[in-house]
Short mmCIF file of C-alpha atoms in Angstrom, two decimals:
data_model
loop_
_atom_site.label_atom_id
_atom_site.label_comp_id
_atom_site.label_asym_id
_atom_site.label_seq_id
_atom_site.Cartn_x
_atom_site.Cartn_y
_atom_site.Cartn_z
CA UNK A 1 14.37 19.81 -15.93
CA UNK A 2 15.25 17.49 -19.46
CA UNK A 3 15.88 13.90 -18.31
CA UNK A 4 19.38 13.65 -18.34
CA UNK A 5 21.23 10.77 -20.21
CA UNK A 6 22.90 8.08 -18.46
CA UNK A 7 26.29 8.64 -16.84
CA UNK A 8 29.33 8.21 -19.33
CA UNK A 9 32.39 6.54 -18.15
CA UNK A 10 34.08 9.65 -17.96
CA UNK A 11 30.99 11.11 -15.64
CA UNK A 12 31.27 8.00 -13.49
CA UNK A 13 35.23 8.90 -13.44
CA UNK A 14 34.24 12.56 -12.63
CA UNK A 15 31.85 11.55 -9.87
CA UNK A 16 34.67 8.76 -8.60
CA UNK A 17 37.28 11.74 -8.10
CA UNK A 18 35.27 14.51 -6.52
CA UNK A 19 34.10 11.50 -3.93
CA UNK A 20 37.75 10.81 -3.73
CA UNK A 21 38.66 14.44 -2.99
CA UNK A 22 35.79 14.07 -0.17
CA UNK A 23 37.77 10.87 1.44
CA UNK A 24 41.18 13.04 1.45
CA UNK A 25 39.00 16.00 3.02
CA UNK A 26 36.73 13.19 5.51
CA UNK A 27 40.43 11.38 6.65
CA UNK A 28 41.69 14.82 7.37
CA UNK A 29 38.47 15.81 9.44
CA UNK A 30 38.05 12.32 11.36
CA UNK A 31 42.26 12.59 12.13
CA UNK A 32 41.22 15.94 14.29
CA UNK A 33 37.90 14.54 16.12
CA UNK A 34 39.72 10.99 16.98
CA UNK A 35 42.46 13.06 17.44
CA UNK A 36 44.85 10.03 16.45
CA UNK A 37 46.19 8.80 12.98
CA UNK A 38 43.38 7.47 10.64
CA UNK A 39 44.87 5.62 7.77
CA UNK A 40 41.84 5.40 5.09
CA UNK A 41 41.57 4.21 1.88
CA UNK A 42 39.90 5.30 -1.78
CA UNK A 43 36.56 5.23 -1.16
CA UNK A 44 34.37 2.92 -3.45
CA UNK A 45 31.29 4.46 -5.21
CA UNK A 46 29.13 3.35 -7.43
CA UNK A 47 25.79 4.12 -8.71
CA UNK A 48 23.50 1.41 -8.39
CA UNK A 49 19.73 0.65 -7.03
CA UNK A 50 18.18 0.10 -3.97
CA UNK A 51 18.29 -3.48 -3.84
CA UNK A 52 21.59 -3.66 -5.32
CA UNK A 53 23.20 -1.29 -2.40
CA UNK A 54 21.19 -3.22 0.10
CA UNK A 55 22.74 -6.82 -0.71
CA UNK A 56 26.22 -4.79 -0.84
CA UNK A 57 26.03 -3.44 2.94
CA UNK A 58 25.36 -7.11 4.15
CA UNK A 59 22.58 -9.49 5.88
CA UNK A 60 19.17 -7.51 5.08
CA UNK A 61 18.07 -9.27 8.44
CA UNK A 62 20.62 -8.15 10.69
CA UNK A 63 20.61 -4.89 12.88
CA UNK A 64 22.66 -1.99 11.82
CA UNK A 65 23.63 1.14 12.97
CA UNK A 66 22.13 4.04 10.57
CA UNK A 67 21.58 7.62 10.58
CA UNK A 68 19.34 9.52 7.98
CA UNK A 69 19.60 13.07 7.00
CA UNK A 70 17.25 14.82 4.50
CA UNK A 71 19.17 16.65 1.36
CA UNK A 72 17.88 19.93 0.94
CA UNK A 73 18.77 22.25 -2.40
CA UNK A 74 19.65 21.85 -5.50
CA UNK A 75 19.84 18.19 -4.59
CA UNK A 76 16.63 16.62 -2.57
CA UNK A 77 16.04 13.55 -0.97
CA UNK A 78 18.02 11.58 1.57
CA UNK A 79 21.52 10.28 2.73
CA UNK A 80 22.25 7.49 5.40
CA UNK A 81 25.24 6.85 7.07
CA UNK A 82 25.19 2.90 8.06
CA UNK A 83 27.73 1.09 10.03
CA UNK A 84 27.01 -2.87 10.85
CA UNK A 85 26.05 -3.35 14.26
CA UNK A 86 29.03 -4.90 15.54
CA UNK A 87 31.29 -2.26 14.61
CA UNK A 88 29.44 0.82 15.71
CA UNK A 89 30.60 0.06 19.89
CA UNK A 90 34.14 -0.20 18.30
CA UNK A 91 34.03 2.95 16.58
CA UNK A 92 32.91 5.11 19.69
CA UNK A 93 35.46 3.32 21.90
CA UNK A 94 37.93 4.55 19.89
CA UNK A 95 36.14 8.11 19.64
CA UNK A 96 36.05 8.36 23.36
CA UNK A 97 39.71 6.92 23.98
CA UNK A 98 40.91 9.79 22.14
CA UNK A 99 38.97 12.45 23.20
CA UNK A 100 39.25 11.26 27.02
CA UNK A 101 42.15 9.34 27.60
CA UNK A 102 42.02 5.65 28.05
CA UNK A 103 39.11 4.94 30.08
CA UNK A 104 38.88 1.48 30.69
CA UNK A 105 35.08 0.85 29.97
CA UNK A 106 32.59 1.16 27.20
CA UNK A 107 31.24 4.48 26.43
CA UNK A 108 27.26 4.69 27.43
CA UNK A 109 24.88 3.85 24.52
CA UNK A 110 23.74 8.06 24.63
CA UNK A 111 27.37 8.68 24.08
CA UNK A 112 27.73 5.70 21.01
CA UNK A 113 24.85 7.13 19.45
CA UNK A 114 26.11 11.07 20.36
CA UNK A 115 29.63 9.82 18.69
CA UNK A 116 28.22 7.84 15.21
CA UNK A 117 25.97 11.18 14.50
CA UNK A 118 29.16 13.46 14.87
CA UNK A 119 31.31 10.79 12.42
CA UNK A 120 28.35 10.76 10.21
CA UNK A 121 27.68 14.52 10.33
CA UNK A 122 31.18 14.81 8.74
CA UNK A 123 31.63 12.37 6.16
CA UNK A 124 28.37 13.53 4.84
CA UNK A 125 29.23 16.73 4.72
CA UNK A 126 32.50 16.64 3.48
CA UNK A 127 30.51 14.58 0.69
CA UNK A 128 28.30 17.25 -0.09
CA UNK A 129 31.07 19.99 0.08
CA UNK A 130 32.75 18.11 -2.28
CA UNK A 131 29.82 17.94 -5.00
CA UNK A 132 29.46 21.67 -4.15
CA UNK A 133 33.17 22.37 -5.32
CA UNK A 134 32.95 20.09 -8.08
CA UNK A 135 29.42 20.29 -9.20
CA UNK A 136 28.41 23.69 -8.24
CA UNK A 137 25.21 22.84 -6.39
CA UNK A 138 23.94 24.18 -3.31
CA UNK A 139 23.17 20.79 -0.74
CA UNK A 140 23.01 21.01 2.42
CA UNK A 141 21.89 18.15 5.14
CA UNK A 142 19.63 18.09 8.06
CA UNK A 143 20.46 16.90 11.53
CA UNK A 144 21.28 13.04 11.22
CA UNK A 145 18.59 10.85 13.37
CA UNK A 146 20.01 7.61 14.44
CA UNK A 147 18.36 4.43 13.98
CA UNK A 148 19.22 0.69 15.09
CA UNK A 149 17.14 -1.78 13.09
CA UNK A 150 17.55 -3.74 9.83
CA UNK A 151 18.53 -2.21 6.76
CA UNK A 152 15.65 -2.48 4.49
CA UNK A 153 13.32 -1.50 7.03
CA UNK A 154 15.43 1.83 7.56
CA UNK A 155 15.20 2.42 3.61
CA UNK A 156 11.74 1.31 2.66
CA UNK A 157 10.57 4.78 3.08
CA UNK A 158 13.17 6.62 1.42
CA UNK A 159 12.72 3.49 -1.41
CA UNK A 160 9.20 4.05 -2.03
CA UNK A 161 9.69 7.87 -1.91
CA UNK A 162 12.02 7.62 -5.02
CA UNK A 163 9.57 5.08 -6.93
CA UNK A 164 8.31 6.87 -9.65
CA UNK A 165 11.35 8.86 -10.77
CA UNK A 166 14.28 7.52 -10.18
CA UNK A 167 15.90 4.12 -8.86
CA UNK A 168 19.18 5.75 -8.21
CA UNK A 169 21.28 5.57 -5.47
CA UNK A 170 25.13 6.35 -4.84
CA UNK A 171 26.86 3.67 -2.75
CA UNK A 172 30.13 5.56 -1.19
CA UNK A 173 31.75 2.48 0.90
CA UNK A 174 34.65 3.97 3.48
CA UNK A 175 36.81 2.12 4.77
CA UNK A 176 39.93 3.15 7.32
CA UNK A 177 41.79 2.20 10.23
CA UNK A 178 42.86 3.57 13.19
CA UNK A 179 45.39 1.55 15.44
CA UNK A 180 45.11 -1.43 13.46
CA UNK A 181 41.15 -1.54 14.35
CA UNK A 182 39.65 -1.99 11.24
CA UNK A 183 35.99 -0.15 10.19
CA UNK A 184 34.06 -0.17 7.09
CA UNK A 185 30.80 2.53 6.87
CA UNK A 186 28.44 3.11 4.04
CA UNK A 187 27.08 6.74 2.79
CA UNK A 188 23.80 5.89 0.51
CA UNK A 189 22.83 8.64 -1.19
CA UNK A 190 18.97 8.40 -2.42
CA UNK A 191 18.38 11.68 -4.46
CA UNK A 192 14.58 11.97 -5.40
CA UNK A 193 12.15 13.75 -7.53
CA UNK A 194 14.20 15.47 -10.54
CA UNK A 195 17.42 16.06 -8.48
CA UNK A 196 19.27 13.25 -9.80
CA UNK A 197 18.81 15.06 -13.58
CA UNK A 198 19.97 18.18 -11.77
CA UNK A 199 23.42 16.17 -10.43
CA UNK A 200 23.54 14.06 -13.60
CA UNK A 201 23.81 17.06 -15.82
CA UNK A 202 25.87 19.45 -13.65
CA UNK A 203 28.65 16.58 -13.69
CA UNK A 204 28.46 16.57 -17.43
CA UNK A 205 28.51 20.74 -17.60
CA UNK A 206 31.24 20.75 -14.78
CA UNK A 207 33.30 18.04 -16.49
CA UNK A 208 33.38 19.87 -19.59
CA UNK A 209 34.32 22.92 -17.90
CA UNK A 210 37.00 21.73 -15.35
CA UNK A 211 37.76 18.36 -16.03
CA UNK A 212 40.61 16.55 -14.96
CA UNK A 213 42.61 16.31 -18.14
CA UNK A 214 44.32 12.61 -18.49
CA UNK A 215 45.10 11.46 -21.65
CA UNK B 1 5.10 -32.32 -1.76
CA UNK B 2 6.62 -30.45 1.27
CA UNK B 3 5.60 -26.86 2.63
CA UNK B 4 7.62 -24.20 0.47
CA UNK B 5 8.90 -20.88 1.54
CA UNK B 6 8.11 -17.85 -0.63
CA UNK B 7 9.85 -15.15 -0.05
CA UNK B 8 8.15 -11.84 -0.78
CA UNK B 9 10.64 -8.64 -1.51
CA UNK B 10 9.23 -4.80 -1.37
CA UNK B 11 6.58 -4.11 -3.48
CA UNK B 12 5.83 -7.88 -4.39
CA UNK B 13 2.93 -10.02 -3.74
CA UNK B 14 1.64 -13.68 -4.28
CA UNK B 15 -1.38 -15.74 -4.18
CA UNK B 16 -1.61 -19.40 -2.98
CA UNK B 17 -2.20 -22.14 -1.41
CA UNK B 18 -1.12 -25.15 -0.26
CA UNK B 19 1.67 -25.93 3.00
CA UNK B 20 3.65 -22.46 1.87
CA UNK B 21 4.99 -20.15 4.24
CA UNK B 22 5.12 -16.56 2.75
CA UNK B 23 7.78 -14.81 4.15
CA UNK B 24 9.00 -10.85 4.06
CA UNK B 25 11.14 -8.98 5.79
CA UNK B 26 12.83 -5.64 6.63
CA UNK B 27 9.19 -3.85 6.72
CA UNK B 28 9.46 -0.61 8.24
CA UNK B 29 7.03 2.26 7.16
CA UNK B 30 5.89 -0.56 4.29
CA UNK B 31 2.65 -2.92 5.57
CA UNK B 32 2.44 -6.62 4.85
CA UNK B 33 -1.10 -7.08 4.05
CA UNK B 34 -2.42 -10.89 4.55
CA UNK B 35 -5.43 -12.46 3.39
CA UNK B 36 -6.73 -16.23 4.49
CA UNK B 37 -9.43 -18.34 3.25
CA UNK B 38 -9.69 -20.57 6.02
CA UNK B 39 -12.10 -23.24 3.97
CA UNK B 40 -9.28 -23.64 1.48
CA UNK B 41 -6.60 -23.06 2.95
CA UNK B 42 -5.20 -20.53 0.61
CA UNK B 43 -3.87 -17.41 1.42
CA UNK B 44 -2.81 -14.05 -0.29
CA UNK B 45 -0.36 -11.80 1.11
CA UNK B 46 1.54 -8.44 -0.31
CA UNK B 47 4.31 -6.38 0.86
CA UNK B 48 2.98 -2.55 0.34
CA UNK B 49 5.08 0.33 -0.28
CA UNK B 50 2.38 3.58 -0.51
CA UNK B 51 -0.79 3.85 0.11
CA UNK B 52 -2.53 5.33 -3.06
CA UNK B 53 -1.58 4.81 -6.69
CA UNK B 54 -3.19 7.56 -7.92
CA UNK B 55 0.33 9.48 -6.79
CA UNK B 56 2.01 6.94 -9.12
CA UNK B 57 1.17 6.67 -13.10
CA UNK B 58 3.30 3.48 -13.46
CA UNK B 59 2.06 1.53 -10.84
CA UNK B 60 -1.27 0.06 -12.25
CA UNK B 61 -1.54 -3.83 -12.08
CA UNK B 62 0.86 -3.65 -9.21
CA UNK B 63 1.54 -4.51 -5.49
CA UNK B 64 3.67 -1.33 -4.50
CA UNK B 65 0.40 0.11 -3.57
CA UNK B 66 -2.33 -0.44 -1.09
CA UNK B 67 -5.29 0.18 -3.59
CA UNK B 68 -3.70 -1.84 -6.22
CA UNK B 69 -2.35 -4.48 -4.21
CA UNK B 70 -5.07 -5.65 -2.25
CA UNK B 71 -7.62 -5.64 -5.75
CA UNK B 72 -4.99 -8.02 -6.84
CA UNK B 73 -4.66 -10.05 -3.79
CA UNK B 74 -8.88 -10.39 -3.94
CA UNK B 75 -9.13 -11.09 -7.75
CA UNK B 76 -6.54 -13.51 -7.17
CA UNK B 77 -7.74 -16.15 -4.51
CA UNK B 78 -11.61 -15.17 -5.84
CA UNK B 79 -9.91 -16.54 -9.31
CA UNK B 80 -8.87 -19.59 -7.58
CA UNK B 81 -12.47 -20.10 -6.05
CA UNK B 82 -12.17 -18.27 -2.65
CA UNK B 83 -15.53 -16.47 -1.61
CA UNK B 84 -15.13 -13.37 -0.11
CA UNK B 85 -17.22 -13.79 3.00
CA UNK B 86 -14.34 -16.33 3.70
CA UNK B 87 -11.68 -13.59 3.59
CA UNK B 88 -10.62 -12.67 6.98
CA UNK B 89 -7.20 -10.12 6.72
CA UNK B 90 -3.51 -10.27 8.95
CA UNK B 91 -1.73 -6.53 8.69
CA UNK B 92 1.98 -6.14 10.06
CA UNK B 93 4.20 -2.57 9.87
CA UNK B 94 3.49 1.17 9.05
CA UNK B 95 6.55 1.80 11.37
CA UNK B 96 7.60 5.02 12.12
CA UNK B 97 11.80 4.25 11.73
CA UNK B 98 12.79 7.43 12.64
CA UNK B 99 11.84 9.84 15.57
CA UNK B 100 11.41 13.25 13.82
CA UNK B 101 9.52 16.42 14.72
CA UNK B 102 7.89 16.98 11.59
CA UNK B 103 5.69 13.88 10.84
CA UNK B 104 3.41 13.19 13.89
CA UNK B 105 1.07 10.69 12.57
CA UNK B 106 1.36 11.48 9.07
CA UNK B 107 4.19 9.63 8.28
CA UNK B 108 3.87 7.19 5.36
CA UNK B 109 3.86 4.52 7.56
CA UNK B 110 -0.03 5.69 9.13
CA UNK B 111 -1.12 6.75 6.14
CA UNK B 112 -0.39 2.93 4.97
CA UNK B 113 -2.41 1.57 7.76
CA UNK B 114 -5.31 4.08 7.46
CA UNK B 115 -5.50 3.19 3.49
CA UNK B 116 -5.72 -0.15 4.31
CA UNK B 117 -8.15 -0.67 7.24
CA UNK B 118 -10.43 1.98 4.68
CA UNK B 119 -10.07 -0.27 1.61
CA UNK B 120 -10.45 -3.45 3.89
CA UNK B 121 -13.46 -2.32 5.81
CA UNK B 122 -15.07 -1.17 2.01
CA UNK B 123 -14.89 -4.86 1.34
CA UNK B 124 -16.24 -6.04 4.23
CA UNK B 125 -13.37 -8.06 5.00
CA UNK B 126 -12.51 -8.25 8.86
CA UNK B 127 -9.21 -7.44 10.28
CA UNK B 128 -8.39 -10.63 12.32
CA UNK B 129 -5.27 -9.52 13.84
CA UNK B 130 -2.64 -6.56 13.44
CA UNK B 131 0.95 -5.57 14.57
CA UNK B 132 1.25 -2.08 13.47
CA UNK B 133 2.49 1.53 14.23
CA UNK B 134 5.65 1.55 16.59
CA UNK B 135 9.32 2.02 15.96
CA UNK B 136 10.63 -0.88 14.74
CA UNK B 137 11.27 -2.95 11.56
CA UNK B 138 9.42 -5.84 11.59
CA UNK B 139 9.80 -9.63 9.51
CA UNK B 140 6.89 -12.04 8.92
CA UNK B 141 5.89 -15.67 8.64
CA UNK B 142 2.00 -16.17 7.55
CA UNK B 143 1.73 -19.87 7.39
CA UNK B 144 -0.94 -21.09 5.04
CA UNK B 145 -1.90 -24.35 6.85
CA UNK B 146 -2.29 -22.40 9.51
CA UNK B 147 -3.22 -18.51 8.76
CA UNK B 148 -1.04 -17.46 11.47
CA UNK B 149 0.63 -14.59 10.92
CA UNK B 150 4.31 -14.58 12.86
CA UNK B 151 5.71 -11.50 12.99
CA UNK B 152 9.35 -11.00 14.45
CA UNK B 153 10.67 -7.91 15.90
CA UNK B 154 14.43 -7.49 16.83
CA UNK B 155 15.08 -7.72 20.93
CA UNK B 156 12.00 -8.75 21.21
CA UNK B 157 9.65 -11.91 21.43
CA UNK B 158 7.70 -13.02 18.19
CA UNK B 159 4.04 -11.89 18.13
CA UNK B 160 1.87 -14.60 16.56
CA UNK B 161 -2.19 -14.22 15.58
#
């Protein structure tokens, strides 16, 4: 695989709409499993390093809510789905409010963690369904495994694993509401080995080929 | 002249001495390596991603590995007149973050410990105290007045040695 060049603007705008497609697809998809009206916004993405994405999810000390799931295909390496830690009790409240009726107590932590994998299941994969439309590549993800720790210490392996190669990583921040609640959630996307080439260059082909025209 | 932190990120390492407290954190499958002269109070501590840099061309001269790192960590303090029969060495992480089926004991996290105690025990220098394996990320504190090695662990109490 040639090294690719460096995103254009007009990638990075190419990339920026397919993940916005994904948003429109994950809002849809969380509306039916919280079975209630979630309102969410553009998400933001950027590409960016390690470190960088780190510092932009929050205190590198504090505990966070995170599940991993290995990218297998065209594209390799890993994605994690992080949600701070004081958010993630929120979130499955609301999951289990609207799947159960008002309840009146917390959900058990089985059923928090149970919950987070299902809402991180989907946004990754309508992430990854959305580079398939719009990129043409074959990814698929593994079961998520959930982890409570800090944030660097989750990443460190998937960080030394891209080392050599590549210090990419795609920072997809979503953020929506639901009932006023308010939730922000991270999708870090840490291709490895040549993959990132393979993404880099498909945008490019895939931009040429379908592009969305704005003058 | 009052006692200095020095914060250590991933990959990173530093020789000194002095009242310094060398501090890194968010170590999961990485190991903190620690060395302490205890005559001069000078220390040498590194925050190791991978265990051999044989896997990785660009990585001579560097403290992202454990072969690498800890030749730099010795020619360092012997540089600054440490002996070696001085040396005694603090290691903290080689977590296994998440619970997969496919990794057993192989994770990167082991193989970071087991490249370590090998390269340590080639140079004769004697593990004084460890906090290793496990599931969880880990910070630390090695003190250089001291050579204690503090090492935090969320929900639970700090481990100090």
């Amino acid at each position: 695989m040639d090294r690719a060049d460096p995103l254009s603007e007009e990638d990075l705008d190419y990339l920026v709409e397919l993940f916005n497609i994904g948003a429109g697809n994950a809002a849809t998809a969380l509306n039916q499993l919280l079975t209630c009206q979630v309102d969410m916004r553009l998400p933001g993405v950027s590409v960016t390093t390690a470190s960088l994405a780190t510092d932009a999810v929050g205190d590198s000390g504090a505990p966070v809510t995170c599940l991993r799931m290995k990218m297998v295909g065209d594209l390799t390496g890993y994605m994690f789905f992080v949600v701070a830690d004081d958010q993630n009790v929120k979130m499955a409240e609301l999951a289990e409010r609207s799947m159960l009726g008002p309840q009146g107590r917390s959900p058990e932590p089985e059923r928090v963690s149970g919950i987070l994998a299902e809402i991180g299941n989907i946004l990754a994969g309508v992430y990854l369904t959305a580079i398939h439309d719009f990129c043409k590549l074959q990814v698929s993800h593994s079961v998520p495994v959930l982890a409570v720790d800090m944030l660097q210490a989750l990443l460190d392996e998937a960080i030394a694993a891209q080392t050599e190669a590549t210090q990419t990583v795609l920072l997809v921040t979503n953020e929506f509401a639901v009932d006023r609640e308010h939730f922000r959630t991270y999708l870090l996307i840490f291709p490895t080995g040549d993959s990132i080439n393979a993404l880099v260059n498909s945008i490019k082909q895939a931009r040429e080929l379908y592009g969305f025209k704005q003058d | 002249m009052g006692s200095n932190r020095i914060r250590l990120g991933m990959g990173e390492g530093v020789v000194a001495s002095g009242p310094h407290v060398v501090s890194s954190t968010g170590i999961g499958s990485c190991v903190v390596v620690a060395l302490y002269d205890a005559r001069r109070k000078a220390g040498a501590m590194a925050h190791v991603m991978l265990p051999d840099s044989a896997a990785l061309r660009a990585s001579a001269g560097s403290y992202q590995c454990a072969d690498t790192a800890i030749n730099l960590l010795l020619a360092g303090l012997q540089y600054h007149g440490s002996l070696l029969q001085d040396l005694v060495a603090k290691i903290a992480g080689g977590a296994r973050m998440f619970s997969t089926y496919d990794v057993g004991t192989n994770g990167i996290g082991s193989q970071n410990i087991r490249r370590i105690k090998d390269i340590l025990q080639r140079n004769r220098i004697p593990l004084a105290g460890w906090d290793i394996d496990g599931q969880h990320g880990r910070s630390v504190d090695f003190d250089l007045a001291s050579g204690k090695l503090i090492v935090k662990t969320l929900g639970t109490t700090d481990k100090v040695f």
